[in-house]
Amino acid sequence: MQAEIITIGDEILIGQIVDTNATFISKTLNKLGVSVYQITSVQDDATHILKALKEAEENADIIIITGGLGPTKDDITKKTITNYFQDTLIRDDAVTDNIYRLWKGFKKDVLPSQVNLDQALVPSKATVLMNVNGSAPGMWLEKNNKVFVSLPGVPFEMKALMEDEVIPRLSDKFNFPYIYHTTVLTAGLGESDLAARIEKWEDTLPDFIKLAYLPNLGRVRLRLSGKHADKNILESEIAYQIRLLTPQIQDIFVGFESEGTIESILGKQLVALEKTIATAESCTGGKIAEMFTSSAGASAYYKGSVVSYATQTKIDVLGVSETLISKHSVVSSQVAEAMAKNVLELFKTDYAIATTGNAGPEKGDSDAEVGTVYIALATKTHVYSEKFNFGNHRTKVINRASNKAFEMLQKEILKK
């Protein structure tokens, strides 16, 4: 069973708004057991909408349309759908009553205008999906054994209709298979190297389970997706495949996406170990601190940061020796390690991470090449650092350095 989502509106295509509706609908359909074949965004243009409807009917069994149901002249979706079904518009009394109810509740003594009342016009062949949160109703139509659903583009109105009207009706009409996803989080090995490592395991996956690689700057998510008529068989098989996979990626395995982000998972591990951490950041500018504190309850293990962006701050606040900086450069393993040791002592923590480098686009206080970053990790018993070159794209350098810092922390925690 396949679906297509059509989102309508010039505001999407010019980047004025982000299309969150398609994301929500995709996730909701997936939970139901429906595979989304395609997502299409089109202008508020009748020709484009008609073309999208025709192509969607050829591709999918379920077509969900959002947007273009407002009261203004540029909202032409309803008239275009009526044309597509060779139908006429009729006034729905229940929708009219709903509009008066909304106006009485929100507008007090002001009566709805004719433009607003005309939102109660619906195709005669449509089943009305009552929108209790707004004046534009949803509409359910069928053609050639295909289901077309038109929903308002306002996100909270669309979500309520999907959950309260569309999903129950689809469940009654169709017998869907069960879809199940599990995503494994890894860090420290690139996509191609990881694929080569687990190739034999991937080649033996059953036909009803697919593997997707989702890479992002030193991290790769492995998503196992399956579809089967029997829920128990599918979940058992995916669990079995993960048991086969885990020993092959033990050194880079962080956890499961269902447990949270890599940062939050590492935080939970620190809590379990009753350990704490602090950071001293230069080139990453507080990015590592931001990633730590994005998780609720981070204060249980994350004690704070010194963003010593300027060289003098490293000297005045962190107590890094000016002689050390002069001898080795502010971008060096020696300075990174001094930063880590000193922030560990400053915050009285069990672990500390420090970064110093040149994110670009210019070299700054050091002759180190753009992209050069030193990351140090200190504990109460030892300190070490690693040198990296993350390229010449400033934002990428910062993000890759931050991700690498968490990878180094993960490996240190695994020693326990």
GROMACS .gro file of C-alpha atoms in nm:
model
  416
    1MET     CA    1   0.000   0.000   0.000
    2GLN     CA    2   0.155   0.328  -0.114
    3ALA     CA    3   0.069   0.691  -0.053
    4GLU     CA    4   0.163   1.022  -0.207
    5ILE     CA    5   0.158   1.355  -0.026
    6ILE     CA    6   0.089   1.678  -0.214
    7THR     CA    7   0.151   2.005  -0.033
    8ILE     CA    8   0.013   2.316  -0.199
    9GLY     CA    9   0.131   2.673  -0.154
   10ASP     CA   10   0.371   2.926  -0.303
   11GLU     CA   11   0.499   2.996   0.051
   12ILE     CA   12   0.656   2.648   0.059
   13LEU     CA   13   0.825   2.679  -0.279
   14ILE     CA   14   0.980   3.019  -0.209
   15GLY     CA   15   1.114   2.901   0.127
   16GLN     CA   16   0.891   3.128   0.334
   17ILE     CA   17   0.780   2.835   0.550
   18VAL     CA   18   0.915   2.487   0.617
   19ASP     CA   19   0.687   2.204   0.508
   20THR     CA   20   0.634   2.034   0.843
   21ASN     CA   21   0.298   1.893   0.729
   22ALA     CA   22   0.455   1.641   0.494
   23THR     CA   23   0.689   1.522   0.769
   24PHE     CA   24   0.403   1.467   1.012
   25ILE     CA   25   0.184   1.291   0.756
   26SER     CA   26   0.473   1.065   0.648
   27LYS     CA   27   0.542   0.957   1.005
   28THR     CA   28   0.174   0.902   1.076
   29LEU     CA   29   0.118   0.693   0.763
   30ASN     CA   30   0.434   0.494   0.829
   31LYS     CA   31   0.310   0.396   1.175
   32LEU     CA   32  -0.008   0.274   1.010
   33GLY     CA   33   0.182   0.053   0.767
   34VAL     CA   34   0.162   0.278   0.459
   35SER     CA   35   0.474   0.347   0.255
   36VAL     CA   36   0.504   0.701   0.120
   37TYR     CA   37   0.595   0.676  -0.248
   38GLN     CA   38   0.651   1.046  -0.313
   39ILE     CA   39   0.609   1.393  -0.166
   40THR     CA   40   0.526   1.673  -0.410
   41SER     CA   41   0.500   2.048  -0.350
   42VAL     CA   42   0.316   2.258  -0.606
   43GLN     CA   43   0.218   2.621  -0.660
   44ASP     CA   44  -0.126   2.765  -0.603
   45ASP     CA   45  -0.192   2.701  -0.972
   46ALA     CA   46  -0.481   2.493  -1.108
   47THR     CA   47  -0.281   2.340  -1.394
   48HIS     CA   48  -0.001   2.229  -1.162
   49ILE     CA   49  -0.243   2.089  -0.905
   50LEU     CA   50  -0.436   1.891  -1.167
   51LYS     CA   51  -0.112   1.748  -1.306
   52ALA     CA   52   0.002   1.648  -0.955
   53LEU     CA   53  -0.332   1.480  -0.882
   54LYS     CA   54  -0.322   1.280  -1.206
   55GLU     CA   55   0.035   1.161  -1.146
   56ALA     CA   56  -0.040   1.076  -0.784
   57GLU     CA   57  -0.339   0.867  -0.887
   58GLU     CA   58  -0.112   0.668  -1.119
   59ASN     CA   59   0.151   0.615  -0.847
   60ALA     CA   60  -0.032   0.562  -0.521
   61ASP     CA   61  -0.337   0.417  -0.351
   62ILE     CA   62  -0.377   0.700  -0.101
   63ILE     CA   63  -0.327   1.066  -0.189
   64ILE     CA   64  -0.311   1.320   0.095
   65ILE     CA   65  -0.332   1.689  -0.005
   66THR     CA   66  -0.270   1.980   0.232
   67GLY     CA   67  -0.308   2.352   0.183
   68GLY     CA   68  -0.504   2.590  -0.036
   69LEU     CA   69  -0.837   2.562   0.150
   70GLY     CA   70  -0.849   2.915   0.292
   71PRO     CA   71  -1.114   3.179   0.217
   72THR     CA   72  -0.904   3.399  -0.011
   73LYS     CA   73  -0.887   3.400  -0.390
   74ASP     CA   74  -0.541   3.242  -0.403
   75ASP     CA   75  -0.671   2.930  -0.225
   76ILE     CA   76  -0.792   2.730  -0.523
   77THR     CA   77  -0.742   2.371  -0.408
   78LYS     CA   78  -1.108   2.293  -0.341
   79LYS     CA   79  -1.227   2.422  -0.679
   80THR     CA   80  -0.947   2.237  -0.855
   81ILE     CA   81  -1.027   1.908  -0.680
   82THR     CA   82  -1.394   1.956  -0.768
   83ASN     CA   83  -1.289   1.999  -1.131
   84TYR     CA   84  -1.066   1.690  -1.115
   85PHE     CA   85  -1.360   1.480  -0.996
   86GLN     CA   86  -1.594   1.642  -1.251
   87ASP     CA   87  -1.814   1.745  -0.962
   88THR     CA   88  -1.998   2.050  -0.833
   89LEU     CA   89  -1.982   2.235  -0.504
   90ILE     CA   90  -2.269   2.215  -0.257
   91ARG     CA   91  -2.317   2.381   0.081
   92ASP     CA   92  -2.277   2.154   0.381
   93ASP     CA   93  -2.505   2.254   0.669
   94ALA     CA   94  -2.289   2.096   0.939
   95VAL     CA   95  -1.984   2.291   0.823
   96THR     CA   96  -2.191   2.609   0.812
   97ASP     CA   97  -2.301   2.550   1.173
   98ASN     CA   98  -1.937   2.488   1.268
   99ILE     CA   99  -1.833   2.821   1.116
  100TYR     CA  100  -2.101   3.007   1.314
  101ARG     CA  101  -1.991   2.823   1.629
  102LEU     CA  102  -1.629   2.928   1.574
  103TRP     CA  103  -1.725   3.291   1.508
  104LYS     CA  104  -1.942   3.301   1.818
  105GLY     CA  105  -1.658   3.166   2.029
  106PHE     CA  106  -1.378   3.382   1.889
  107LYS     CA  107  -1.540   3.680   1.720
  108LYS     CA  108  -1.821   3.740   1.969
  109ASP     CA  109  -2.080   3.964   1.800
  110VAL     CA  110  -1.912   3.968   1.458
  111LEU     CA  111  -2.086   3.745   1.202
  112PRO     CA  112  -1.885   3.548   0.944
  113SER     CA  113  -1.862   3.710   0.604
  114GLN     CA  114  -1.985   3.543   0.287
  115VAL     CA  115  -1.626   3.454   0.200
  116ASN     CA  116  -1.597   3.267   0.528
  117LEU     CA  117  -1.934   3.100   0.489
  118ASP     CA  118  -1.834   2.978   0.143
  119GLN     CA  119  -1.580   2.754   0.310
  120ALA     CA  120  -1.883   2.532   0.377
  121LEU     CA  121  -1.901   2.461   0.001
  122VAL     CA  122  -1.768   2.110  -0.066
  123PRO     CA  123  -1.773   1.871  -0.364
  124SER     CA  124  -2.100   1.677  -0.369
  125LYS     CA  125  -1.907   1.346  -0.391
  126ALA     CA  126  -1.696   1.424  -0.084
  127THR     CA  127  -1.732   1.291   0.267
  128VAL     CA  128  -1.680   1.588   0.496
  129LEU     CA  129  -1.418   1.557   0.769
  130MET     CA  130  -1.531   1.807   1.031
  131ASN     CA  131  -1.258   2.047   1.134
  132VAL     CA  132  -1.354   2.157   1.486
  133ASN     CA  133  -1.043   2.377   1.506
  134GLY     CA  134  -1.104   2.580   1.190
  135SER     CA  135  -1.352   2.681   0.926
  136ALA     CA  136  -1.208   2.478   0.635
  137PRO     CA  137  -1.326   2.115   0.648
  138GLY     CA  138  -1.128   1.816   0.537
  139MET     CA  139  -1.262   1.620   0.242
  140TRP     CA  140  -1.248   1.249   0.162
  141LEU     CA  141  -1.309   1.137  -0.198
  142GLU     CA  142  -1.266   0.808  -0.381
  143LYS     CA  143  -1.194   0.739  -0.747
  144ASN     CA  144  -1.089   0.417  -0.922
  145ASN     CA  145  -1.033   0.248  -0.585
  146LYS     CA  146  -0.800   0.530  -0.483
  147VAL     CA  147  -0.854   0.749  -0.176
  148PHE     CA  148  -0.802   1.127  -0.198
  149VAL     CA  149  -0.796   1.329   0.123
  150SER     CA  150  -0.776   1.708   0.122
  151LEU     CA  151  -0.676   1.877   0.449
  152PRO     CA  152  -0.622   2.238   0.558
  153GLY     CA  153  -0.263   2.355   0.563
  154VAL     CA  154  -0.269   2.498   0.917
  155PRO     CA  155  -0.054   2.239   1.100
  156PHE     CA  156  -0.258   2.194   1.419
  157GLU     CA  157  -0.581   2.165   1.219
  158MET     CA  158  -0.423   1.914   0.980
  159LYS     CA  159  -0.279   1.704   1.265
  160ALA     CA  160  -0.612   1.680   1.446
  161LEU     CA  161  -0.790   1.571   1.129
  162MET     CA  162  -0.522   1.312   1.050
  163GLU     CA  163  -0.544   1.161   1.396
  164ASP     CA  164  -0.919   1.187   1.455
  165GLU     CA  165  -1.062   1.131   1.107
  166VAL     CA  166  -0.818   1.013   0.841
  167ILE     CA  167  -0.627   0.737   1.022
  168PRO     CA  168  -0.943   0.568   1.165
  169ARG     CA  169  -1.109   0.573   0.821
  170LEU     CA  170  -0.800   0.434   0.647
  171SER     CA  171  -0.773   0.161   0.910
  172ASP     CA  172  -1.135   0.062   0.850
  173LYS     CA  173  -1.097   0.059   0.472
  174PHE     CA  174  -0.762  -0.119   0.428
  175ASN     CA  175  -0.574  -0.410   0.581
  176PHE     CA  176  -0.224  -0.271   0.628
  177PRO     CA  177   0.100  -0.463   0.689
  178TYR     CA  178   0.309  -0.381   0.995
  179ILE     CA  179   0.607  -0.146   0.947
  180TYR     CA  180   0.887  -0.133   1.202
  181HIS     CA  181   1.208   0.070   1.222
  182THR     CA  182   1.512   0.047   1.447
  183THR     CA  183   1.802   0.290   1.412
  184VAL     CA  184   2.150   0.215   1.546
  185LEU     CA  185   2.382   0.507   1.628
  186THR     CA  186   2.752   0.479   1.545
  187ALA     CA  187   3.042   0.725   1.569
  188GLY     CA  188   3.400   0.720   1.449
  189LEU     CA  189   3.382   0.533   1.119
  190GLY     CA  190   3.284   0.674   0.781
  191GLU     CA  191   2.995   0.546   0.573
  192SER     CA  192   3.204   0.362   0.313
  193ASP     CA  193   3.431   0.194   0.569
  194LEU     CA  194   3.132   0.093   0.777
  195ALA     CA  195   2.957  -0.049   0.471
  196ALA     CA  196   3.264  -0.255   0.385
  197ARG     CA  197   3.286  -0.387   0.740
  198ILE     CA  198   2.926  -0.511   0.757
  199GLU     CA  199   2.880  -0.606   0.390
  200LYS     CA  200   2.845  -0.980   0.448
  201TRP     CA  201   2.588  -0.925   0.721
  202GLU     CA  202   2.393  -0.681   0.502
  203ASP     CA  203   2.389  -0.928   0.211
  204THR     CA  204   2.213  -1.190   0.427
  205LEU     CA  205   1.926  -0.966   0.542
  206PRO     CA  206   1.580  -1.108   0.463
  207ASP     CA  207   1.397  -0.955   0.168
  208PHE     CA  208   1.143  -0.785   0.397
  209ILE     CA  209   1.413  -0.590   0.585
  210LYS     CA  210   1.607  -0.301   0.431
  211LEU     CA  211   1.916  -0.120   0.560
  212ALA     CA  212   1.976   0.253   0.513
  213TYR     CA  213   2.295   0.445   0.588
  214LEU     CA  214   2.237   0.796   0.725
  215PRO     CA  215   2.577   0.970   0.757
  216ASN     CA  216   2.650   1.304   0.925
  217LEU     CA  217   3.003   1.437   0.991
  218GLY     CA  218   3.171   1.137   1.152
  219ARG     CA  219   2.850   0.975   1.263
  220VAL     CA  220   2.645   0.715   1.078
  221ARG     CA  221   2.296   0.601   1.168
  222LEU     CA  222   2.202   0.252   1.050
  223ARG     CA  223   1.826   0.225   1.002
  224LEU     CA  224   1.672  -0.120   0.975
  225SER     CA  225   1.324  -0.099   0.822
  226GLY     CA  226   1.089  -0.391   0.778
  227LYS     CA  227   0.739  -0.458   0.652
  228HIS     CA  228   0.549  -0.778   0.730
  229ALA     CA  229   0.195  -0.898   0.787
  230ASP     CA  230   0.298  -1.049   1.122
  231LYS     CA  231   0.422  -0.796   1.379
  232ASN     CA  232   0.587  -1.056   1.601
  233ILE     CA  233   0.783  -1.215   1.317
  234LEU     CA  234   0.909  -0.875   1.200
  235GLU     CA  235   1.018  -0.748   1.541
  236SER     CA  236   1.183  -1.080   1.630
  237GLU     CA  237   1.376  -1.090   1.303
  238ILE     CA  238   1.501  -0.732   1.337
  239ALA     CA  239   1.610  -0.801   1.697
  240TYR     CA  240   1.794  -1.111   1.575
  241GLN     CA  241   1.970  -0.915   1.300
  242ILE     CA  242   2.081  -0.652   1.549
  243ARG     CA  243   2.229  -0.924   1.769
  244LEU     CA  244   2.430  -1.039   1.468
  245LEU     CA  245   2.535  -0.683   1.383
  246THR     CA  246   2.639  -0.555   1.725
  247PRO     CA  247   2.962  -0.756   1.767
  248GLN     CA  248   3.083  -0.624   1.431
  249ILE     CA  249   3.044  -0.259   1.534
  250GLN     CA  250   3.116  -0.282   1.906
  251ASP     CA  251   3.397  -0.025   1.893
  252ILE     CA  252   3.178   0.240   1.724
  253PHE     CA  253   2.836   0.148   1.866
  254VAL     CA  254   2.679   0.426   2.074
  255GLY     CA  255   2.320   0.318   2.121
  256PHE     CA  256   1.978   0.332   1.958
  257GLU     CA  257   1.805   0.642   1.827
  258SER     CA  258   1.502   0.557   2.040
  259GLU     CA  259   1.721   0.622   2.346
  260GLY     CA  260   1.799   0.978   2.234
  261THR     CA  261   2.088   1.159   2.071
  262ILE     CA  262   2.448   1.048   2.106
  263GLU     CA  263   2.501   1.334   2.350
  264SER     CA  264   2.210   1.232   2.571
  265ILE     CA  265   2.314   0.865   2.564
  266LEU     CA  266   2.664   0.958   2.677
  267GLY     CA  267   2.506   1.173   2.946
  268LYS     CA  268   2.309   0.876   3.075
  269GLN     CA  269   2.628   0.670   3.082
  270LEU     CA  270   2.801   0.941   3.287
  271VAL     CA  271   2.511   0.943   3.532
  272ALA     CA  272   2.527   0.563   3.561
  273LEU     CA  273   2.899   0.588   3.635
  274GLU     CA  274   2.838   0.879   3.874
  275LYS     CA  275   3.088   1.086   3.676
  276THR     CA  276   3.088   1.451   3.568
  277ILE     CA  277   3.240   1.650   3.284
  278ALA     CA  278   3.335   2.008   3.193
  279THR     CA  279   3.456   2.166   2.870
  280ALA     CA  280   3.701   2.431   2.759
  281GLU     CA  281   3.626   2.543   2.406
  282SER     CA  282   3.811   2.771   2.171
  283CYS     CA  283   3.747   2.701   1.802
  284THR     CA  284   3.413   2.525   1.872
  285GLY     CA  285   3.287   2.838   2.046
  286GLY     CA  286   3.051   2.666   2.290
  287LYS     CA  287   2.905   2.416   2.044
  288ILE     CA  288   2.996   2.118   2.264
  289ALA     CA  289   2.835   2.288   2.564
  290GLU     CA  290   2.522   2.352   2.357
  291MET     CA  291   2.505   1.987   2.254
  292PHE     CA  292   2.545   1.868   2.613
  293THR     CA  293   2.284   2.106   2.754
  294SER     CA  294   2.026   2.033   2.484
  295SER     CA  295   1.932   1.727   2.693
  296ALA     CA  296   1.704   1.777   2.992
  297GLY     CA  297   1.876   1.697   3.320
  298ALA     CA  298   2.227   1.762   3.184
  299SER     CA  299   2.323   1.941   3.507
  300ALA     CA  300   2.352   1.599   3.672
  301TYR     CA  301   2.672   1.532   3.479
  302TYR     CA  302   2.768   1.849   3.288
  303LYS     CA  303   2.916   2.112   3.519
  304GLY     CA  304   3.003   2.396   3.283
  305SER     CA  305   3.232   2.543   3.021
  306VAL     CA  306   3.491   2.809   2.963
  307VAL     CA  307   3.464   2.942   2.608
  308SER     CA  308   3.817   3.076   2.587
  309TYR     CA  309   3.793   3.202   2.232
  310ALA     CA  310   4.064   3.465   2.263
  311THR     CA  311   4.423   3.370   2.342
  312GLN     CA  312   4.434   3.606   2.640
  313THR     CA  313   4.127   3.436   2.789
  314LYS     CA  314   4.313   3.105   2.786
  315ILE     CA  315   4.583   3.275   2.991
  316ASP     CA  316   4.367   3.486   3.224
  317VAL     CA  317   4.075   3.249   3.291
  318LEU     CA  318   4.206   2.899   3.225
  319GLY     CA  319   4.554   2.966   3.351
  320VAL     CA  320   4.732   2.834   3.044
  321SER     CA  321   5.099   2.935   3.055
  322GLU     CA  322   5.185   3.224   2.827
  323THR     CA  323   5.528   3.064   2.781
  324LEU     CA  324   5.361   2.740   2.668
  325ILE     CA  325   5.156   2.929   2.410
  326SER     CA  326   5.461   3.120   2.284
  327LYS     CA  327   5.666   2.801   2.252
  328HIS     CA  328   5.409   2.571   2.090
  329SER     CA  329   5.142   2.806   1.941
  330VAL     CA  330   4.788   2.852   2.067
  331VAL     CA  331   4.679   2.577   1.825
  332SER     CA  332   4.880   2.284   1.958
  333SER     CA  333   4.848   1.961   2.151
  334GLN     CA  334   5.026   2.117   2.449
  335VAL     CA  335   4.776   2.403   2.478
  336ALA     CA  336   4.477   2.175   2.423
  337GLU     CA  337   4.596   1.944   2.702
  338ALA     CA  338   4.664   2.235   2.936
  339MET     CA  339   4.315   2.367   2.873
  340ALA     CA  340   4.162   2.026   2.948
  341LYS     CA  341   4.363   1.973   3.268
  342ASN     CA  342   4.292   2.322   3.397
  343VAL     CA  343   3.917   2.315   3.331
  344LEU     CA  344   3.902   1.972   3.497
  345GLU     CA  345   4.055   2.127   3.807
  346LEU     CA  346   3.844   2.442   3.782
  347PHE     CA  347   3.513   2.253   3.784
  348LYS     CA  348   3.633   1.955   3.995
  349THR     CA  349   3.501   1.703   3.741
  350ASP     CA  350   3.599   1.349   3.640
  351TYR     CA  351   3.636   1.425   3.270
  352ALA     CA  352   3.716   1.734   3.067
  353ILE     CA  353   3.721   1.807   2.695
  354ALA     CA  354   3.912   2.093   2.533
  355THR     CA  355   3.932   2.220   2.177
  356THR     CA  356   4.169   2.462   2.012
  357GLY     CA  357   4.206   2.513   1.640
  358ASN     CA  358   4.158   2.726   1.335
  359ALA     CA  359   3.806   2.707   1.193
  360GLY     CA  360   3.883   2.977   0.936
  361PRO     CA  361   3.843   3.145   0.705
  362GLU     CA  362   4.168   3.315   0.820
  363LYS     CA  363   4.449   3.181   1.038
  364GLY     CA  364   4.408   3.412   1.338
  365ASP     CA  365   4.662   3.387   1.626
  366SER     CA  366   4.832   3.077   1.490
  367ASP     CA  367   5.009   2.968   1.175
  368ALA     CA  368   4.817   2.639   1.178
  369GLU     CA  369   4.637   2.562   0.853
  370VAL     CA  370   4.266   2.635   0.837
  371GLY     CA  371   4.077   2.327   0.954
  372THR     CA  372   4.344   2.219   1.201
  373VAL     CA  373   4.194   2.125   1.538
  374TYR     CA  374   4.343   1.972   1.853
  375ILE     CA  375   4.102   1.798   2.087
  376ALA     CA  376   4.216   1.698   2.435
  377LEU     CA  377   4.049   1.475   2.691
  378ALA     CA  378   4.154   1.480   3.055
  379THR     CA  379   4.069   1.260   3.351
  380LYS     CA  380   4.198   1.268   3.707
  381THR     CA  381   4.480   1.032   3.608
  382HIS     CA  382   4.581   1.122   3.254
  383VAL     CA  383   4.538   1.357   2.959
  384TYR     CA  384   4.585   1.306   2.587
  385SER     CA  385   4.506   1.489   2.265
  386GLU     CA  386   4.457   1.420   1.896
  387LYS     CA  387   4.520   1.637   1.592
  388PHE     CA  388   4.269   1.661   1.307
  389ASN     CA  389   4.215   1.854   0.987
  390PHE     CA  390   3.847   1.903   0.915
  391GLY     CA  391   3.876   2.100   0.588
  392ASN     CA  392   3.819   2.466   0.514
  393HIS     CA  393   3.444   2.509   0.564
  394ARG     CA  394   3.404   2.695   0.894
  395THR     CA  395   3.068   2.553   1.002
  396LYS     CA  396   3.168   2.201   0.904
  397VAL     CA  397   3.495   2.231   1.097
  398ILE     CA  398   3.308   2.334   1.413
  399ASN     CA  399   3.049   2.058   1.381
  400ARG     CA  400   3.300   1.786   1.295
  401ALA     CA  401   3.524   1.888   1.584
  402SER     CA  402   3.230   1.880   1.824
  403ASN     CA  403   3.122   1.536   1.703
  404LYS     CA  404   3.479   1.406   1.729
  405ALA     CA  405   3.498   1.528   2.089
  406PHE     CA  406   3.196   1.317   2.179
  407GLU     CA  407   3.349   1.021   1.999
  408MET     CA  408   3.667   1.054   2.206
  409LEU     CA  409   3.456   1.076   2.523
  410GLN     CA  410   3.265   0.764   2.424
  411LYS     CA  411   3.586   0.566   2.379
  412GLU     CA  412   3.715   0.685   2.716
  413ILE     CA  413   3.391   0.584   2.888
  414LEU     CA  414   3.406   0.239   2.725
  415LYS     CA  415   3.736   0.177   2.905
  416LYS     CA  416   3.548   0.168   3.236
   0.00000   0.00000   0.00000
